[in-house]
Tab-separated table of C-alpha atoms and ligand atoms in Angstrom:
chain	number	residue	atom	x	y	z
A	202	MET	CA	-78.708	-0.051	-13.124
A	203	ILE	CA	-77.554	-3.951	-13.080
A	204	LEU	CA	-76.775	-3.944	-17.022
A	205	ALA	CA	-74.857	-1.271	-15.834
A	206	VAL	CA	-72.939	-3.222	-13.618
A	207	LEU	CA	-72.354	-5.969	-16.040
A	208	VAL	CA	-70.835	-3.452	-18.795
A	209	CYS	CA	-68.311	-2.371	-16.014
A	210	ALA	CA	-67.657	-5.769	-15.167
A	211	ILE	CA	-67.138	-6.743	-18.963
A	212	VAL	CA	-65.080	-3.113	-19.677
A	213	PHE	CA	-62.960	-3.907	-16.921
A	214	GLN	CA	-62.396	-7.481	-17.348
A	215	PHE	CA	-61.230	-5.735	-20.997
A	216	GLY	CA	-59.290	-3.630	-19.061
A	217	ILE	CA	-57.142	-6.676	-17.378
A	218	ILE	CA	-56.552	-8.141	-21.044
A	219	ALA	CA	-55.479	-5.611	-22.301
A	220	TRP	CA	-52.973	-5.247	-19.341
A	221	LEU	CA	-51.907	-7.893	-19.166
A	222	LEU	CA	-51.209	-8.648	-22.863
A	223	PHE	CA	-49.176	-5.521	-22.446
A	224	ILE	CA	-46.946	-7.143	-20.151
A	225	LYS	CA	-46.084	-10.513	-21.581
A	226	THR	CA	-45.616	-8.103	-25.003
A	227	LYS	CA	-43.689	-4.767	-23.688
A	228	ALA	CA	-40.512	-5.106	-25.648
A	229	PRO	CA	-37.200	-5.553	-22.942
A	230	VAL	CA	-35.240	-3.257	-21.803
A	231	LYS	CA	-32.350	-2.842	-24.222
A	232	ALA	CA	-28.629	-2.172	-23.492
A	233	GLU	CA	-28.059	0.681	-24.573
A	234	ALA	CA	-26.473	3.871	-22.795
A	235	ILE	CA	-26.460	7.916	-22.875
A	236	ALA	CA	-22.735	9.627	-24.445
A	237	THR	CA	-22.304	12.785	-26.459
A	238	ASN	CA	-18.680	12.158	-26.774
A	239	THR	CA	-16.727	13.308	-29.508
A	240	PRO	CA	-13.171	13.096	-30.658
A	241	GLU	CA	-12.416	16.764	-29.602
A	242	LYS	CA	-13.901	16.481	-26.201
A	243	VAL	CA	-11.787	13.191	-25.382
A	244	ALA	CA	-8.660	15.568	-27.053
A	245	ALA	CA	-9.719	18.099	-24.072
A	246	PHE	CA	-10.928	14.987	-21.391
A	247	TYR	CA	-6.810	13.432	-22.672
A	248	ASN	CA	-5.294	17.262	-22.249
A	249	GLU	CA	-7.077	18.344	-19.539
A	250	THR	CA	-6.078	14.421	-17.705
A	251	THR	CA	-3.313	13.223	-18.723
A	252	ASP	CA	-0.845	14.049	-15.941
A	253	LYS	CA	-3.971	11.574	-13.426
A	254	PHE	CA	-3.692	9.457	-14.966
A	255	LEU	CA	0.021	8.745	-15.416
A	256	LYS	CA	-0.705	9.219	-11.675
A	257	VAL	CA	-2.337	6.267	-10.633
A	258	TYR	CA	-1.693	4.107	-13.945
A	259	GLY	CA	1.121	5.136	-14.660
A	260	GLU	CA	2.229	4.792	-18.705
A	261	ILE	CA	0.055	2.270	-19.502
A	262	ILE	CA	-3.404	3.590	-19.081
A	263	GLN	CA	-5.395	0.714	-19.601
A	264	ALA	CA	-7.894	-0.498	-16.741
A	265	PHE	CA	-8.212	-4.899	-17.201
A	266	ARG	CA	-4.321	-5.616	-16.264
A	267	THR	CA	-2.393	-8.011	-14.042
A	268	THR	CA	-0.619	-6.769	-10.850
A	269	ASN	CA	2.814	-6.871	-12.584
A	270	VAL	CA	0.813	-4.378	-15.770
A	271	GLU	CA	4.396	-6.135	-18.104
A	272	ASP	CA	2.796	-9.242	-17.778
A	273	TYR	CA	-0.528	-7.826	-19.750
A	274	LEU	CA	1.801	-6.611	-22.408
A	275	LYS	CA	3.331	-9.675	-23.079
A	276	TYR	CA	-0.099	-11.229	-23.192
A	277	THR	CA	-1.666	-8.694	-25.319
A	278	ILE	CA	1.337	-9.109	-28.004
A	279	GLU	CA	0.668	-12.928	-27.888
A	280	SER	CA	-2.642	-12.475	-28.231
A	281	ALA	CA	-2.560	-10.475	-31.132
A	282	GLY	CA	-0.050	-12.416	-32.843
A	283	ILE	CA	2.646	-9.719	-33.121
A	284	SER	CA	5.615	-10.291	-33.990
A	285	ASN	CA	8.869	-9.323	-34.950
A	286	GLY	CA	9.261	-7.502	-38.693
A	287	MET	CA	5.713	-6.488	-38.280
A	288	LYS	CA	4.277	-2.967	-39.273
A	289	ILE	CA	1.796	-1.706	-37.058
A	290	ILE	CA	-0.284	1.031	-35.699
A	291	ASP	CA	-1.418	1.781	-32.172
A	292	ALA	CA	-4.514	4.004	-32.669
A	293	GLY	CA	-5.607	5.748	-29.952
A	294	CYS	CA	-1.068	5.339	-27.571
A	295	GLY	CA	-1.889	6.926	-24.981
A	296	VAL	CA	1.795	8.022	-24.000
A	297	CYS	CA	3.188	5.567	-26.181
A	298	GLY	CA	3.763	3.143	-22.566
A	299	PRO	CA	2.552	0.391	-24.383
A	300	SER	CA	4.218	1.087	-27.638
A	301	SER	CA	7.619	1.845	-26.261
A	302	PHE	CA	7.345	-1.655	-25.034
A	303	ILE	CA	6.270	-3.949	-27.724
A	304	ALA	CA	9.033	-1.309	-28.998
A	305	GLN	CA	12.197	-2.708	-26.611
A	306	GLN	CA	10.302	-6.625	-26.426
A	307	LEU	CA	10.287	-6.822	-30.903
A	308	PRO	CA	13.487	-4.731	-31.887
A	309	GLU	CA	12.708	-5.435	-35.656
A	310	ILE	CA	9.280	-4.089	-35.067
A	311	LYS	CA	7.971	-0.614	-36.542
A	312	ILE	CA	4.998	1.091	-35.480
A	313	ASP	CA	3.293	4.336	-35.825
A	314	ALA	CA	1.531	5.200	-32.476
A	315	CYS	CA	-1.616	7.720	-32.488
A	316	THR	CA	-2.913	10.262	-30.351
A	317	ILE	CA	-6.151	12.598	-30.202
A	318	SER	CA	-4.016	14.764	-27.804
A	319	GLU	CA	-1.767	17.150	-28.459
A	320	VAL	CA	0.065	16.875	-24.475
A	321	GLN	CA	0.063	12.746	-25.322
A	322	ALA	CA	1.519	13.769	-28.015
A	323	LYS	CA	4.292	15.484	-26.334
A	324	LEU	CA	5.399	13.579	-23.457
A	325	GLY	CA	5.019	10.589	-25.211
A	326	GLY	CA	7.848	11.885	-27.580
A	327	GLU	CA	9.417	11.975	-25.576
A	328	LYS	CA	9.328	8.645	-23.149
A	329	LEU	CA	9.958	7.699	-26.914
A	330	LYS	CA	13.042	9.099	-26.686
A	331	GLU	CA	13.617	7.797	-23.470
A	332	LYS	CA	13.883	4.550	-24.416
A	333	ASN	CA	15.624	4.483	-27.500
A	334	VAL	CA	13.459	3.502	-29.064
A	335	GLU	CA	12.575	6.535	-31.901
A	336	ALA	CA	13.932	4.490	-34.669
A	337	GLN	CA	10.914	1.591	-34.161
A	338	VAL	CA	8.077	4.220	-33.041
A	339	LYS	CA	7.141	7.827	-34.436
A	340	ILE	CA	4.271	9.222	-33.226
A	341	THR	CA	1.644	10.900	-34.858
A	342	LEU	CA	-1.191	13.224	-33.381
A	343	GLY	CA	-4.765	12.722	-35.145
A	344	ASP	CA	-7.601	11.486	-35.647
A	345	TYR	CA	-8.365	7.466	-35.456
A	346	HIS	CA	-11.403	7.594	-37.646
A	347	LYS	CA	-8.930	9.251	-40.208
A	348	LEU	CA	-6.150	6.256	-40.073
A	349	ASN	CA	-6.769	5.618	-43.174
A	350	GLU	CA	-5.831	9.392	-44.137
A	351	LEU	CA	-3.146	9.454	-41.876
A	352	PHE	CA	-0.699	6.759	-42.686
A	353	GLU	CA	0.149	4.130	-45.975
A	354	ASN	CA	-3.109	2.652	-47.021
A	355	ASN	CA	-2.452	-1.475	-47.279
A	356	ALA	CA	0.254	-1.521	-45.128
A	357	TYR	CA	0.168	-2.542	-41.716
A	358	ASP	CA	0.029	-5.708	-39.938
A	359	ARG	CA	-2.550	-5.057	-37.356
A	360	VAL	CA	-4.022	-2.242	-36.230
A	361	ILE	CA	-4.485	-2.628	-32.038
A	362	PHE	CA	-6.742	-1.049	-30.150
A	363	LEU	CA	-6.159	-1.317	-26.345
A	364	GLU	CA	-8.998	0.011	-24.913
A	365	SER	CA	-9.199	2.490	-27.178
A	366	PHE	CA	-11.707	2.508	-29.803
A	367	GLY	CA	-14.922	2.721	-26.935
A	368	HIS	CA	-14.167	6.732	-26.932
A	369	SER	CA	-15.291	6.664	-31.035
A	370	ASN	CA	-18.692	7.809	-31.801
A	371	ASN	CA	-18.217	6.022	-35.403
A	372	LYS	CA	-16.999	2.800	-34.184
A	373	PRO	CA	-17.991	1.374	-38.027
A	374	LYS	CA	-16.279	4.635	-39.755
A	375	VAL	CA	-13.160	3.433	-37.038
A	376	ILE	CA	-13.661	-0.375	-38.775
A	377	TYR	CA	-13.820	1.469	-42.018
A	378	ALA	CA	-10.498	3.564	-41.753
A	379	ALA	CA	-8.399	-0.037	-39.797
A	380	TRP	CA	-9.506	-1.764	-42.932
A	381	ASN	CA	-8.139	0.634	-45.606
A	382	VAL	CA	-4.688	0.441	-43.617
A	383	LEU	CA	-4.154	-3.127	-43.472
A	384	LYS	CA	-2.517	-4.964	-45.623
A	385	PRO	CA	-4.404	-8.034	-47.211
A	386	GLY	CA	-4.106	-10.636	-44.738
A	387	GLY	CA	-3.577	-8.230	-41.550
A	388	LYS	CA	-5.235	-8.172	-38.814
A	389	LEU	CA	-7.650	-5.426	-36.024
A	390	TYR	CA	-6.521	-6.103	-32.589
A	391	ILE	CA	-9.459	-4.431	-30.260
A	392	LYS	CA	-9.434	-4.813	-26.867
A	393	ASP	CA	-12.195	-2.608	-24.969
A	394	LEU	CA	-15.416	-2.734	-22.521
A	395	PHE	CA	-18.323	-3.682	-23.602
A	396	ILE	CA	-21.625	-3.055	-21.993
A	397	ARG	CA	-23.316	-5.999	-20.391
A	398	GLU	CA	-26.856	-7.374	-20.647
A	399	SER	CA	-28.927	-8.868	-18.227
A	400	ALA	CA	-32.279	-10.226	-19.158
A	401	ASN	CA	-34.217	-8.879	-15.611
A	402	ASP	CA	-35.582	-5.091	-17.069
A	403	TRP	CA	-34.380	-3.740	-13.565
A	404	GLU	CA	-31.018	-4.452	-13.945
A	405	GLN	CA	-30.593	-3.337	-17.410
A	406	VAL	CA	-32.137	0.140	-16.381
A	407	ARG	CA	-28.979	-0.238	-13.894
A	408	ILE	CA	-26.871	-0.777	-15.847
A	409	ASN	CA	-27.448	1.724	-18.764
A	410	HIS	CA	-27.579	4.276	-16.555
A	411	ILE	CA	-24.405	3.300	-14.795
A	412	CYS	CA	-22.199	3.263	-18.175
A	413	GLY	CA	-23.953	6.444	-19.500
A	414	GLN	CA	-21.914	7.494	-15.919
A	415	ILE	CA	-18.802	6.251	-17.363
A	416	ASN	CA	-19.489	7.603	-20.733
A	417	ALA	CA	-20.636	10.634	-18.890
A	418	ALA	CA	-17.768	10.889	-16.691
A	419	TYR	CA	-14.563	9.862	-19.624
A	420	GLU	CA	-15.712	11.108	-22.608
A	421	TYR	CA	-16.291	7.371	-23.501
A	422	GLN	CA	-18.867	5.368	-25.826
A	423	ILE	CA	-19.006	1.877	-24.324
A	424	GLY	CA	-19.780	-0.100	-27.613
A	425	ASP	CA	-22.702	-2.749	-27.493
A	426	LEU	CA	-20.615	-6.552	-28.588
A	427	TYR	CA	-23.386	-7.536	-31.787
A	428	GLU	CA	-23.128	-4.088	-33.198
A	429	VAL	CA	-19.333	-3.784	-33.351
A	430	VAL	CA	-18.767	-7.549	-33.978
A	431	SER	CA	-21.520	-6.163	-36.590
A	432	ALA	CA	-20.131	-3.646	-38.151
A	433	ILE	CA	-16.474	-5.468	-38.686
A	434	ARG	CA	-17.964	-8.457	-40.344
A	435	LYS	CA	-20.011	-6.040	-42.518
A	436	GLN	CA	-16.565	-4.354	-43.344
A	437	GLY	CA	-15.417	-7.788	-44.880
A	438	PHE	CA	-13.548	-9.078	-41.937
A	439	ILE	CA	-13.145	-13.022	-40.829
A	440	ILE	CA	-13.169	-13.039	-37.229
A	441	SER	CA	-10.529	-14.971	-35.793
A	442	PHE	CA	-12.205	-14.775	-32.314
A	443	ILE	CA	-13.443	-12.841	-29.664
A	444	ARG	CA	-13.598	-14.188	-25.839
A	445	PRO	CA	-12.262	-12.213	-22.395
A	446	PRO	CA	-8.698	-11.476	-21.762
A	447	GLN	CA	-7.069	-14.638	-20.669
A	448	VAL	CA	-5.606	-13.572	-17.385
A	449	ASP	CA	-5.763	-16.295	-14.522
A	450	LEU	CA	-7.179	-14.480	-11.781
A	451	THR	CA	-4.489	-14.867	-8.934
A	452	SER	CA	-2.951	-12.904	-11.761
A	453	PHE	CA	-5.766	-10.374	-12.533
A	454	GLU	CA	-5.337	-6.894	-10.929
A	455	HIS	CA	-9.050	-6.562	-10.173
A	456	LEU	CA	-9.474	-2.507	-11.707
A	457	THR	CA	-7.942	-1.961	-8.646
A	458	ILE	CA	-6.393	1.461	-10.602
A	459	SER	CA	-9.569	2.454	-11.857
A	460	ASN	CA	-10.998	2.846	-8.034
A	461	ASP	CA	-8.233	4.047	-6.739
A	462	PHE	CA	-8.296	6.802	-9.789
A	463	GLN	CA	-11.695	7.512	-9.450
A	464	ASN	CA	-11.548	8.553	-5.914
A	465	LEU	CA	-9.216	10.459	-6.203
A	466	PHE	CA	-9.934	12.907	-8.998
A	467	ASN	CA	-13.420	12.543	-8.383
A	468	ILE	CA	-13.905	11.140	-12.213
A	469	GLY	CA	-16.643	8.575	-12.769
A	470	LYS	CA	-16.307	8.187	-8.360
A	471	ILE	CA	-18.787	5.387	-7.382
A	472	ASP	CA	-21.677	7.374	-4.535
A	473	SER	CA	-22.953	4.720	-4.005
A	474	TRP	CA	-23.158	1.312	-4.100
A	475	ASP	CA	-26.859	0.498	-3.372
A	476	ASP	CA	-28.724	-0.714	-6.633
A	477	TYR	CA	-24.751	-1.054	-8.260
A	478	VAL	CA	-24.747	-3.780	-11.014
A	479	PHE	CA	-21.491	-4.243	-12.632
A	480	PRO	CA	-22.063	-2.665	-16.006
A	481	ILE	CA	-19.314	-3.734	-18.399
A	482	ASP	CA	-17.349	-6.757	-20.205
A	483	PHE	CA	-14.007	-6.717	-21.490
A	484	PHE	CA	-13.423	-8.450	-24.684
A	485	GLU	CA	-10.445	-8.508	-27.354
A	486	ILE	CA	-11.348	-9.380	-30.740
A	487	LEU	CA	-9.623	-10.071	-33.802
A	488	ALA	CA	-10.742	-10.529	-37.292
A	489	GLU	CA	-8.424	-11.335	-40.227
A	490	LYS	CA	-9.073	-8.725	-43.950
A	491	PRO	CA	-9.019	-12.081	-45.679
A	492	ALA	CA	-5.678	-12.287	-48.256
A	493	PHE	CA	-7.646	-12.132	-51.536
A	494	SER	CA	-9.862	-8.973	-53.388
A	495	LEU	CA	-13.551	-9.803	-51.255
A	496	GLU	CA	-14.301	-8.200	-54.817
A	497	GLU	CA	-12.612	-10.037	-57.086
A	498	GLN	CA	-13.010	-13.304	-55.223
A	499	LYS	CA	-16.587	-13.798	-53.753
A	500	HIS	CA	-16.862	-16.731	-54.213
A	501	LEU	CA	-14.353	-17.727	-51.972
A	502	TYR	CA	-13.786	-18.335	-48.416
A	503	HIS	CA	-11.132	-17.232	-46.591
A	504	MET	CA	-10.263	-21.301	-44.569
A	505	ASN	CA	-10.192	-22.775	-47.926
A	506	ARG	CA	-8.672	-20.404	-50.358
B	254	LIG	C1	-7.529	5.180	-22.207
B	254	LIG	S1	-6.638	5.078	-22.940
B	254	LIG	C2	-5.714	3.871	-23.631
B	254	LIG	C3	-4.261	4.502	-24.242
B	254	LIG	C4	-2.898	3.037	-24.457
B	254	LIG	N1	-3.667	2.817	-25.402
B	254	LIG	C5	-2.423	2.496	-23.596
B	254	LIG	O1	-2.335	1.553	-23.362
B	254	LIG	O2	-1.857	3.368	-22.063
B	254	LIG	C6	-7.064	6.124	-24.859
B	254	LIG	C7	-6.329	6.590	-25.391
B	254	LIG	O3	-7.146	6.726	-27.173
B	254	LIG	C8	-6.671	7.182	-27.089
B	254	LIG	N2	-8.338	7.802	-28.642
B	254	LIG	C9	-9.339	8.558	-27.916
B	254	LIG	N3	-10.142	9.183	-29.357
B	254	LIG	C10	-9.231	8.877	-30.605
B	254	LIG	C11	-8.713	9.086	-31.831
B	254	LIG	N4	-10.599	9.808	-32.145
B	254	LIG	N5	-8.056	9.629	-32.043
B	254	LIG	C12	-7.089	8.965	-31.048
B	254	LIG	N6	-6.764	9.001	-30.184
B	254	LIG	C13	-7.384	8.523	-29.917
B	254	LIG	C14	-7.149	8.602	-25.705
B	254	LIG	O4	-6.288	10.278	-27.267
B	254	LIG	C15	-6.739	7.933	-25.072
B	254	LIG	O5	-4.525	8.152	-25.357
């Protein structure tokens, strides 16, 4: 009897030690959210909802912005280093709100804009006519995963993604396509939302869940910053910067528009603020395709070429 009690006590102790070890070594929850979007689903989503976006957002379909959205577009021009005389691609152009503004600001610029949505391509074409920038901006209906098939290769100074990159379900493919259309020395600019990270498992589970809901509501696939940066670097780009958009709090719009949109149309609406953890960060990434051939001059670093 005493022996049996002793054996039980030892087994129990081992059990506790094993459990403690399990808790200590258990991997932390990773930042990742479920997404089931495809380019076809994204196209159907914007064909269905563009009129709703136009009612709330106007012709600039971006959540992170300044109260006066034109100030944000001027900031974008400066931040992406866009200047007169350049040839650029606006990948995921919406209804050409940003492209037509950029064209009006920089009369010598040439822009190829592309959207996956037929409805946006039609409305965008009308907007370009209305704003008299048809000679500068051309809109193409097409999938930005195939930029290298849609547009001339080695020909562009900038490829910009303004809250459009996160719709991709194959981000390395988009980065590859952008690389091919850029000239040596040309730059990729991405402004987007990325999943937040927390050291607290409970918070990370909430963040992942809420990002999954955003993905489902908007046919999105919110990116992981490190995976995106890794794909950009593996492609051969040199990172110029990664930073939150440099907008001060007095001019920041505070995402009011995206809340209004969600409440008005019940798309991605937040039903309860209990247990809500803010799930995303906004970043802009600028990366350069080196001006020399990486294949022929592997020994070079761009800073000392
Ligand atoms: C949030 S809207 C941003 C629109 C625009 N950049 C703006 O600032 O108004 C996302 C845009 O990305 C486009 N998009 C998403 N996936 C795409 C794809 N695979 N190919 C081309 N465009 C795509 C959508 O059609 C939509 O125009």
